[in-house]
mmCIF file of C-alpha atoms and ligand atoms in Angstrom:
data_model
loop_
_atom_site.group_PDB
_atom_site.id
_atom_site.type_symbol
_atom_site.label_atom_id
_atom_site.label_comp_id
_atom_site.label_asym_id
_atom_site.label_seq_id
_atom_site.Cartn_x
_atom_site.Cartn_y
_atom_site.Cartn_z
ATOM 1 C CA MET V 1 0.000 0.000 0.000
ATOM 2 C CA SER V 2 1.319 3.448 -0.847
ATOM 3 C CA LEU V 3 0.751 7.184 -0.716
ATOM 4 C CA LEU V 4 1.159 8.961 -4.038
ATOM 5 C CA LEU V 5 1.918 12.685 -4.296
ATOM 6 C CA ILE V 6 0.884 14.536 -7.462
ATOM 7 C CA ARG V 7 1.715 18.230 -7.977
ATOM 8 C CA ASN V 8 1.530 20.435 -11.037
ATOM 9 C CA ASP V 9 4.859 22.063 -10.135
ATOM 10 C CA LYS V 10 6.546 18.705 -9.371
ATOM 11 C CA ASN V 11 8.046 20.267 -6.244
ATOM 12 C CA TYR V 12 8.104 17.013 -4.301
ATOM 13 C CA GLU V 13 11.356 17.263 -2.347
ATOM 14 C CA PRO V 14 10.078 19.206 0.713
ATOM 15 C CA TRP V 15 7.075 16.859 0.995
ATOM 16 C CA LEU V 16 9.136 13.673 0.691
ATOM 17 C CA LYS V 17 11.669 15.012 3.168
ATOM 18 C CA ALA V 18 9.023 16.005 5.734
ATOM 19 C CA ILE V 19 7.214 12.656 5.523
ATOM 20 C CA LYS V 20 10.431 10.606 5.600
ATOM 21 C CA LYS V 21 11.574 12.591 8.635
ATOM 22 C CA ILE V 22 8.612 11.203 10.555
ATOM 23 C CA ASP V 23 9.050 7.697 9.182
ATOM 24 C CA PRO V 24 12.059 6.885 6.958
ATOM 25 C CA ASP V 25 10.256 3.772 5.649
ATOM 26 C CA PHE V 26 6.995 5.513 4.833
ATOM 27 C CA PRO V 27 5.709 4.257 1.461
ATOM 28 C CA VAL V 28 5.429 7.612 -0.313
ATOM 29 C CA PHE V 29 5.935 8.001 -4.060
ATOM 30 C CA THR V 30 5.684 10.496 -6.885
ATOM 31 C CA PRO V 31 4.315 9.611 -10.342
ATOM 32 C CA GLU V 32 7.949 9.309 -11.452
ATOM 33 C CA SER V 33 9.077 6.957 -8.675
ATOM 34 C CA LEU V 34 5.932 4.811 -8.438
ATOM 35 C CA LYS V 35 6.366 1.251 -9.737
ATOM 36 C CA ASN V 36 2.857 -0.145 -9.457
ATOM 37 C CA LYS V 37 -0.383 1.813 -9.823
ATOM 38 C CA GLU V 38 -2.189 -1.002 -7.992
ATOM 39 C CA ASP V 39 -0.239 -0.199 -4.803
ATOM 40 C CA VAL V 40 -1.691 3.287 -4.364
ATOM 41 C CA ASN V 41 -4.450 3.616 -1.786
ATOM 42 C CA MET V 42 -4.113 7.331 -0.977
ATOM 43 C CA ILE V 43 -3.316 10.278 -3.254
ATOM 44 C CA LEU V 44 -2.363 13.728 -2.045
ATOM 45 C CA ALA V 45 -2.531 16.340 -4.783
ATOM 46 C CA TRP V 46 -1.993 20.010 -5.566
ATOM 47 C CA LYS V 47 -3.414 21.201 -8.887
ATOM 48 C CA ALA V 48 -2.761 17.808 -10.472
ATOM 49 C CA PRO V 49 -3.224 17.808 -14.256
ATOM 50 C CA HIS V 50 -6.784 16.709 -15.052
ATOM 51 C CA GLY V 51 -7.038 12.967 -15.523
ATOM 52 C CA SER V 52 -4.234 12.313 -13.020
ATOM 53 C CA PHE V 53 -6.484 10.204 -10.772
ATOM 54 C CA ASP V 54 -7.356 7.663 -13.475
ATOM 55 C CA ASN V 55 -6.070 4.126 -13.332
ATOM 56 C CA TYR V 56 -5.362 3.686 -9.626
ATOM 57 C CA PRO V 57 -7.775 0.790 -9.110
ATOM 58 C CA ASN V 58 -7.179 0.464 -5.353
ATOM 59 C CA ASN V 59 -7.129 4.131 -4.426
ATOM 60 C CA LYS V 60 -9.468 5.047 -1.566
ATOM 61 C CA VAL V 61 -8.671 8.709 -0.770
ATOM 62 C CA ILE V 62 -7.816 11.866 -2.669
ATOM 63 C CA GLY V 63 -6.568 14.696 -0.467
ATOM 64 C CA SER V 64 -5.610 18.296 -1.132
ATOM 65 C CA MET V 65 -2.141 19.466 -0.120
ATOM 66 C CA GLY V 66 -3.702 22.769 0.873
ATOM 67 C CA ALA V 67 -6.763 24.204 2.555
ATOM 68 C CA GLY V 68 -8.659 24.595 -0.728
ATOM 69 C CA VAL V 69 -10.133 21.656 -2.619
ATOM 70 C CA ASP V 70 -11.547 23.445 -5.669
ATOM 71 C CA HIS V 71 -8.595 22.197 -7.749
ATOM 72 C CA LEU V 72 -9.762 18.616 -7.062
ATOM 73 C CA PHE V 73 -13.413 19.216 -7.893
ATOM 74 C CA GLU V 74 -12.473 20.945 -11.161
ATOM 75 C CA ASP V 75 -11.101 17.654 -12.515
ATOM 76 C CA PRO V 76 -13.914 15.875 -14.411
ATOM 77 C CA SER V 77 -12.129 12.579 -13.825
ATOM 78 C CA LEU V 78 -12.387 12.883 -10.020
ATOM 79 C CA PRO V 79 -13.899 9.499 -9.044
ATOM 80 C CA GLU V 80 -17.499 9.691 -7.763
ATOM 81 C CA ASN V 81 -17.149 7.591 -4.659
ATOM 82 C CA ILE V 82 -13.888 8.544 -3.141
ATOM 83 C CA LYS V 83 -13.095 9.873 0.311
ATOM 84 C CA MET V 84 -11.608 13.356 0.248
ATOM 85 C CA THR V 85 -9.495 15.316 2.709
ATOM 86 C CA ARG V 86 -7.883 18.702 2.970
ATOM 87 C CA ILE V 87 -5.288 20.357 5.185
ATOM 88 C CA VAL V 88 -6.195 22.082 8.431
ATOM 89 C CA ASP V 89 -3.017 23.392 9.998
ATOM 90 C CA GLU V 90 -2.162 25.845 12.757
ATOM 91 C CA ASN V 91 0.486 27.573 10.631
ATOM 92 C CA LEU V 92 -1.898 27.955 7.679
ATOM 93 C CA ILE V 93 -4.443 29.433 10.073
ATOM 94 C CA GLY V 94 -1.975 31.755 11.837
ATOM 95 C CA ASP V 95 -0.500 32.969 8.572
ATOM 96 C CA MET V 96 -3.946 33.834 7.251
ATOM 97 C CA GLN V 97 -4.838 35.666 10.470
ATOM 98 C CA GLU V 98 -1.688 37.789 10.233
ATOM 99 C CA PHE V 99 -2.080 38.459 6.531
ATOM 100 C CA VAL V 100 -5.685 39.643 6.744
ATOM 101 C CA LEU V 101 -4.904 41.762 9.807
ATOM 102 C CA ALA V 102 -2.029 43.375 7.886
ATOM 103 C CA GLN V 103 -4.313 44.089 4.922
ATOM 104 C CA THR V 104 -7.122 45.562 7.012
ATOM 105 C CA LEU V 105 -4.724 47.867 8.888
ATOM 106 C CA ASN V 106 -3.080 48.790 5.604
ATOM 107 C CA ALA V 107 -6.496 49.724 4.221
ATOM 108 C CA ILE V 108 -7.609 51.957 7.105
ATOM 109 C CA LYS V 109 -4.230 53.717 7.349
ATOM 110 C CA ASN V 110 -4.052 54.318 3.543
ATOM 111 C CA LEU V 111 -0.560 52.852 3.275
ATOM 112 C CA ASN V 112 -1.016 51.945 -0.394
ATOM 113 C CA THR V 113 -1.848 55.492 -1.279
ATOM 114 C CA TYR V 114 1.296 56.721 0.492
ATOM 115 C CA THR V 115 3.397 54.315 -1.580
ATOM 116 C CA THR V 116 2.049 56.071 -4.647
ATOM 117 C CA PHE V 117 2.540 59.518 -3.092
ATOM 118 C CA GLN V 118 6.141 58.686 -2.233
ATOM 119 C CA LYS V 119 6.915 57.942 -5.882
ATOM 120 C CA GLU V 120 5.620 61.444 -6.664
ATOM 121 C CA HIS V 121 7.484 63.085 -3.707
ATOM 122 C CA ASN V 122 4.041 64.151 -2.588
ATOM 123 C CA TRP V 123 3.722 65.082 1.138
ATOM 124 C CA LYS V 124 -0.014 64.838 1.636
ATOM 125 C CA PRO V 125 -1.654 63.587 4.854
ATOM 126 C CA ILE V 126 -5.049 61.993 4.252
ATOM 127 C CA PRO V 127 -7.689 61.185 6.874
ATOM 128 C CA TYR V 128 -7.327 57.735 8.393
ATOM 129 C CA LYS V 129 -9.779 55.513 10.243
ATOM 130 C CA ARG V 130 -9.603 53.681 13.581
ATOM 131 C CA ALA V 131 -10.356 49.974 13.863
ATOM 132 C CA PRO V 132 -13.289 50.334 16.316
ATOM 133 C CA ASP V 133 -15.031 52.588 13.785
ATOM 134 C CA VAL V 134 -14.697 50.170 10.866
ATOM 135 C CA THR V 135 -16.882 47.156 10.046
ATOM 136 C CA VAL V 136 -15.093 44.235 8.441
ATOM 137 C CA GLY V 137 -17.420 41.707 6.797
ATOM 138 C CA ILE V 138 -16.019 38.223 6.333
ATOM 139 C CA MET V 139 -17.525 36.075 3.599
ATOM 140 C CA GLY V 140 -16.921 32.440 4.484
ATOM 141 C CA LEU V 141 -16.770 31.382 8.124
ATOM 142 C CA GLY V 142 -14.969 28.052 7.895
ATOM 143 C CA VAL V 143 -11.817 27.303 9.868
ATOM 144 C CA LEU V 144 -9.909 30.219 8.297
ATOM 145 C CA GLY V 145 -12.806 32.696 8.319
ATOM 146 C CA GLU V 146 -13.522 32.055 11.986
ATOM 147 C CA ALA V 147 -9.854 32.352 12.927
ATOM 148 C CA VAL V 148 -9.521 35.636 11.033
ATOM 149 C CA ALA V 149 -12.648 36.901 12.814
ATOM 150 C CA LYS V 150 -11.017 36.193 16.184
ATOM 151 C CA THR V 151 -7.883 38.143 15.249
ATOM 152 C CA LEU V 152 -9.837 41.117 13.927
ATOM 153 C CA HIS V 153 -12.026 41.086 17.022
ATOM 154 C CA ARG V 154 -8.924 41.156 19.246
ATOM 155 C CA ASN V 155 -7.772 44.156 17.230
ATOM 156 C CA ASN V 156 -11.019 46.004 17.912
ATOM 157 C CA PHE V 157 -12.642 45.946 14.465
ATOM 158 C CA LYS V 158 -16.430 45.728 14.252
ATOM 159 C CA LEU V 159 -17.247 42.420 12.644
ATOM 160 C CA THR V 160 -19.927 40.803 10.543
ATOM 161 C CA GLY V 161 -19.818 37.492 8.714
ATOM 162 C CA TRP V 162 -21.743 35.715 6.008
ATOM 163 C CA ALA V 163 -21.910 31.972 5.449
ATOM 164 C CA ASN V 164 -24.330 29.193 4.544
ATOM 165 C CA SER V 165 -25.506 28.928 8.118
ATOM 166 C CA LYS V 166 -25.437 31.206 11.164
ATOM 167 C CA LYS V 167 -22.290 31.034 13.302
ATOM 168 C CA ASP V 168 -21.724 31.826 16.926
ATOM 169 C CA ILE V 169 -18.431 33.727 16.944
ATOM 170 C CA ASP V 170 -17.412 36.190 19.643
ATOM 171 C CA GLY V 171 -17.867 39.802 18.551
ATOM 172 C CA LEU V 172 -19.276 38.877 15.142
ATOM 173 C CA GLU V 173 -22.769 39.560 13.832
ATOM 174 C CA SER V 174 -23.645 36.541 11.755
ATOM 175 C CA PHE V 175 -25.649 36.554 8.503
ATOM 176 C CA ALA V 176 -26.628 33.452 6.577
ATOM 177 C CA GLY V 177 -27.867 32.480 3.144
ATOM 178 C CA ASP V 178 -28.949 34.435 0.077
ATOM 179 C CA GLU V 179 -31.787 36.107 1.973
ATOM 180 C CA GLN V 180 -29.367 37.870 4.328
ATOM 181 C CA LEU V 181 -26.605 38.710 1.864
ATOM 182 C CA ASP V 182 -27.852 42.246 1.181
ATOM 183 C CA ASP V 183 -28.123 43.058 4.895
ATOM 184 C CA PHE V 184 -24.590 41.775 5.393
ATOM 185 C CA LEU V 185 -23.249 43.865 2.522
ATOM 186 C CA ALA V 186 -25.027 47.064 3.594
ATOM 187 C CA THR V 187 -22.597 47.692 6.486
ATOM 188 C CA THR V 188 -19.444 45.987 5.167
ATOM 189 C CA GLU V 189 -16.738 48.628 4.772
ATOM 190 C CA ILE V 190 -13.935 46.121 4.309
ATOM 191 C CA LEU V 191 -14.974 42.860 2.680
ATOM 192 C CA VAL V 192 -12.734 39.846 3.282
ATOM 193 C CA CYS V 193 -13.416 36.922 0.946
ATOM 194 C CA LEU V 194 -12.547 33.547 2.458
ATOM 195 C CA LEU V 195 -15.227 31.522 0.709
ATOM 196 C CA PRO V 196 -14.606 28.120 -0.791
ATOM 197 C CA LEU V 197 -14.825 28.262 -4.594
ATOM 198 C CA THR V 198 -17.927 26.343 -5.681
ATOM 199 C CA GLU V 199 -20.570 26.698 -8.424
ATOM 200 C CA GLU V 200 -22.530 28.924 -5.985
ATOM 201 C CA THR V 201 -19.657 31.246 -5.110
ATOM 202 C CA LYS V 202 -17.970 31.542 -8.525
ATOM 203 C CA ASN V 203 -18.049 35.219 -9.692
ATOM 204 C CA ILE V 204 -19.789 36.264 -6.465
ATOM 205 C CA LEU V 205 -17.658 39.441 -6.247
ATOM 206 C CA ASN V 206 -19.379 41.159 -9.152
ATOM 207 C CA LYS V 207 -20.926 44.544 -9.933
ATOM 208 C CA ASN V 208 -24.275 43.706 -8.319
ATOM 209 C CA LEU V 209 -22.569 42.820 -5.077
ATOM 210 C CA PHE V 210 -20.282 45.862 -5.160
ATOM 211 C CA LYS V 211 -23.355 48.127 -5.607
ATOM 212 C CA LYS V 212 -24.756 46.886 -2.297
ATOM 213 C CA LEU V 213 -21.645 47.805 -0.292
ATOM 214 C CA PRO V 214 -21.268 51.240 1.330
ATOM 215 C CA ASP V 215 -19.428 53.762 -0.867
ATOM 216 C CA ASN V 216 -15.626 53.521 -0.678
ATOM 217 C CA ALA V 217 -15.660 49.918 0.506
ATOM 218 C CA TYR V 218 -12.411 47.962 0.279
ATOM 219 C CA ILE V 219 -12.043 44.353 -0.950
ATOM 220 C CA ILE V 220 -9.566 41.798 0.381
ATOM 221 C CA ASN V 221 -9.609 38.544 -1.581
ATOM 222 C CA VAL V 222 -7.582 35.730 -0.053
ATOM 223 C CA ALA V 223 -9.781 32.911 -1.360
ATOM 224 C CA ARG V 224 -9.685 32.259 -5.111
ATOM 225 C CA GLY V 225 -9.449 34.416 -8.224
ATOM 226 C CA GLY V 226 -12.597 32.691 -9.513
ATOM 227 C CA HIS V 227 -14.674 34.573 -6.955
ATOM 228 C CA VAL V 228 -14.036 37.887 -8.745
ATOM 229 C CA VAL V 229 -15.369 39.286 -12.008
ATOM 230 C CA ASP V 230 -12.204 41.189 -12.911
ATOM 231 C CA ASP V 231 -13.830 43.768 -15.210
ATOM 232 C CA ASP V 232 -16.504 44.542 -12.613
ATOM 233 C CA LEU V 233 -13.833 45.119 -9.990
ATOM 234 C CA THR V 234 -11.846 47.420 -12.274
ATOM 235 C CA GLU V 235 -15.018 49.377 -13.066
ATOM 236 C CA ALA V 236 -16.070 49.697 -9.401
ATOM 237 C CA LEU V 237 -12.593 51.015 -8.522
ATOM 238 C CA LYS V 238 -12.717 53.444 -11.416
ATOM 239 C CA ASN V 239 -16.152 54.851 -10.643
ATOM 240 C CA GLY V 240 -15.245 55.275 -6.970
ATOM 241 C CA LYS V 241 -17.705 52.725 -5.577
ATOM 242 C CA LEU V 242 -14.723 50.857 -4.154
ATOM 243 C CA SER V 243 -11.729 52.642 -2.659
ATOM 244 C CA GLY V 244 -9.260 49.803 -3.187
ATOM 245 C CA ALA V 245 -8.600 46.100 -3.270
ATOM 246 C CA ALA V 246 -5.939 43.751 -1.973
ATOM 247 C CA LEU V 247 -5.813 40.642 -4.128
ATOM 248 C CA ASP V 248 -3.757 37.570 -3.336
ATOM 249 C CA VAL V 249 -5.442 35.215 -5.812
ATOM 250 C CA PHE V 250 -6.265 35.432 -9.513
ATOM 251 C CA HIS V 251 -8.064 33.603 -12.299
ATOM 252 C CA THR V 252 -4.695 32.802 -13.852
ATOM 253 C CA GLU V 253 -1.616 32.469 -11.664
ATOM 254 C CA PRO V 254 0.937 33.833 -12.047
ATOM 255 C CA LEU V 255 -1.091 36.901 -12.997
ATOM 256 C CA PRO V 256 -0.357 37.451 -16.710
ATOM 257 C CA GLU V 257 2.096 40.266 -17.360
ATOM 258 C CA ASP V 258 -0.395 42.239 -19.444
ATOM 259 C CA HIS V 259 -3.269 42.006 -16.936
ATOM 260 C CA PRO V 260 -4.726 45.484 -16.219
ATOM 261 C CA PHE V 261 -4.618 44.848 -12.436
ATOM 262 C CA TRP V 262 -0.825 45.308 -12.467
ATOM 263 C CA ASP V 263 -1.012 48.992 -13.310
ATOM 264 C CA ASN V 264 -3.994 49.824 -11.141
ATOM 265 C CA GLU V 265 -2.764 51.911 -8.206
ATOM 266 C CA LYS V 266 -5.861 51.038 -6.213
ATOM 267 C CA ILE V 267 -5.009 47.345 -6.282
ATOM 268 C CA LEU V 268 -2.399 45.791 -4.034
ATOM 269 C CA ILE V 269 -1.220 42.556 -5.641
ATOM 270 C CA THR V 270 0.416 39.724 -3.704
ATOM 271 C CA PRO V 271 1.412 36.454 -5.414
ATOM 272 C CA HIS V 272 -0.894 33.905 -3.677
ATOM 273 C CA THR V 273 1.186 34.102 -0.582
ATOM 274 C CA ALA V 274 -1.241 34.913 2.245
ATOM 275 C CA SER V 275 -0.924 31.478 3.740
ATOM 276 C CA LYS V 276 1.035 28.625 2.191
ATOM 277 C CA SER V 277 1.147 24.941 3.053
ATOM 278 C CA ASP V 278 4.378 24.166 4.862
ATOM 279 C CA PRO V 279 5.181 20.457 4.394
ATOM 280 C CA SER V 280 7.123 20.250 7.663
ATOM 281 C CA SER V 281 4.112 21.368 9.663
ATOM 282 C CA ILE V 282 1.607 19.324 7.651
ATOM 283 C CA ALA V 283 3.399 15.987 7.246
ATOM 284 C CA ASP V 284 2.163 14.737 10.654
ATOM 285 C CA GLN V 285 -1.487 14.878 9.674
ATOM 286 C CA VAL V 286 -0.740 13.232 6.318
ATOM 287 C CA VAL V 287 1.015 10.343 8.018
ATOM 288 C CA GLU V 288 -1.729 10.097 10.625
ATOM 289 C CA ASN V 289 -4.506 9.996 8.034
ATOM 290 C CA TYR V 290 -2.635 7.369 6.076
ATOM 291 C CA LYS V 291 -2.381 5.212 9.219
ATOM 292 C CA ARG V 292 -6.057 5.811 9.961
ATOM 293 C CA LEU V 293 -6.927 4.598 6.479
ATOM 294 C CA GLN V 294 -4.917 1.393 6.944
ATOM 295 C CA SER V 295 -6.594 0.655 10.270
ATOM 296 C CA GLY V 296 -10.088 1.536 9.063
ATOM 297 C CA GLU V 297 -10.477 4.569 11.353
ATOM 298 C CA GLU V 298 -12.312 7.789 10.441
ATOM 299 C CA LEU V 299 -10.068 10.182 8.513
ATOM 300 C CA LYS V 300 -9.373 13.678 9.804
ATOM 301 C CA ASN V 301 -10.199 16.878 7.903
ATOM 302 C CA THR V 302 -12.612 15.292 5.474
ATOM 303 C CA VAL V 303 -14.341 17.209 2.683
ATOM 304 C CA SER V 304 -18.043 17.015 1.834
ATOM 305 C CA ARG V 305 -18.728 15.757 -1.704
ATOM 306 C CA GLU V 306 -22.194 17.306 -1.549
ATOM 307 C CA LYS V 307 -21.049 20.772 -0.531
ATOM 308 C CA ASN V 308 -17.832 20.697 -2.583
ATOM 309 C CA TYR V 309 -15.799 22.007 0.369
HETATM 310 C C1 GLV S 1 -4.046 27.850 -0.685
HETATM 311 O O1 GLV S 1 -4.565 28.572 -1.463
HETATM 312 C C2 GLV S 1 -4.658 26.677 -0.110
HETATM 313 O O2 GLV S 1 -5.772 26.320 -0.527
HETATM 314 O O3 GLV S 1 -4.039 26.076 0.788
#
């Protein structure tokens, strides 16, 4: 029985090293080193080329090497009846908390604008806001969304959140479902997108949604590029509906060199780096889930096939 790793970037070394550090005899392979497809009973993947999961007749589990699983569901060859897992990791969570806190503070203190002013040698104080006077609305209240809410609450922001169902999170006013989306948006001055990417949430950050936000709202997208209608965002920034956006994720990554976002001073671009899977902190749960599979125990961090997240 074996664990197979499949990555689009073929960057296997850190993963092999981290797993072998826990157990030097652990049966972990890459598509290049695997001898027998029949041996594979667990696959861990990151953006595997579509069709990669075919022809492993004894495979029981397909897991994501990150928090997101949209890359797995996008593959039409994903087997129907397969167990699925994802990564839930303290470092991934902590990194996301820090990143979103940095972006929200950046937004209310206008630091982006000063970067532009500096290039122009322009000494020009502009009014700033204080955290207790600003409402941050978090879309998506899963493990990451809830953790980010806690950090923002500790830093005195007013908080609202929107998800499929109501959540009980300290200091956060919770909104749920399509019927409460407009109410959620009406007070959201900084919108943080941490939604899973599914058929329901694709293109959700579009002109209709932007219209429902207060004027000068700010967007922070740390989920997936597929949540955003790029042209609608550009237009809302241009017509002043939105004051700015911090984008960590894009439809195509790396962001193509000729994409208009690059030259938009109101957009702060980061290269999908808010929170990255660190093999050395994740290997433990991979090894544990593999052992659980062998002994017939429940797997940890499972993904719902029905909900697609
Ligand atoms: C990163 O985007 C992840 O899903 O872990």
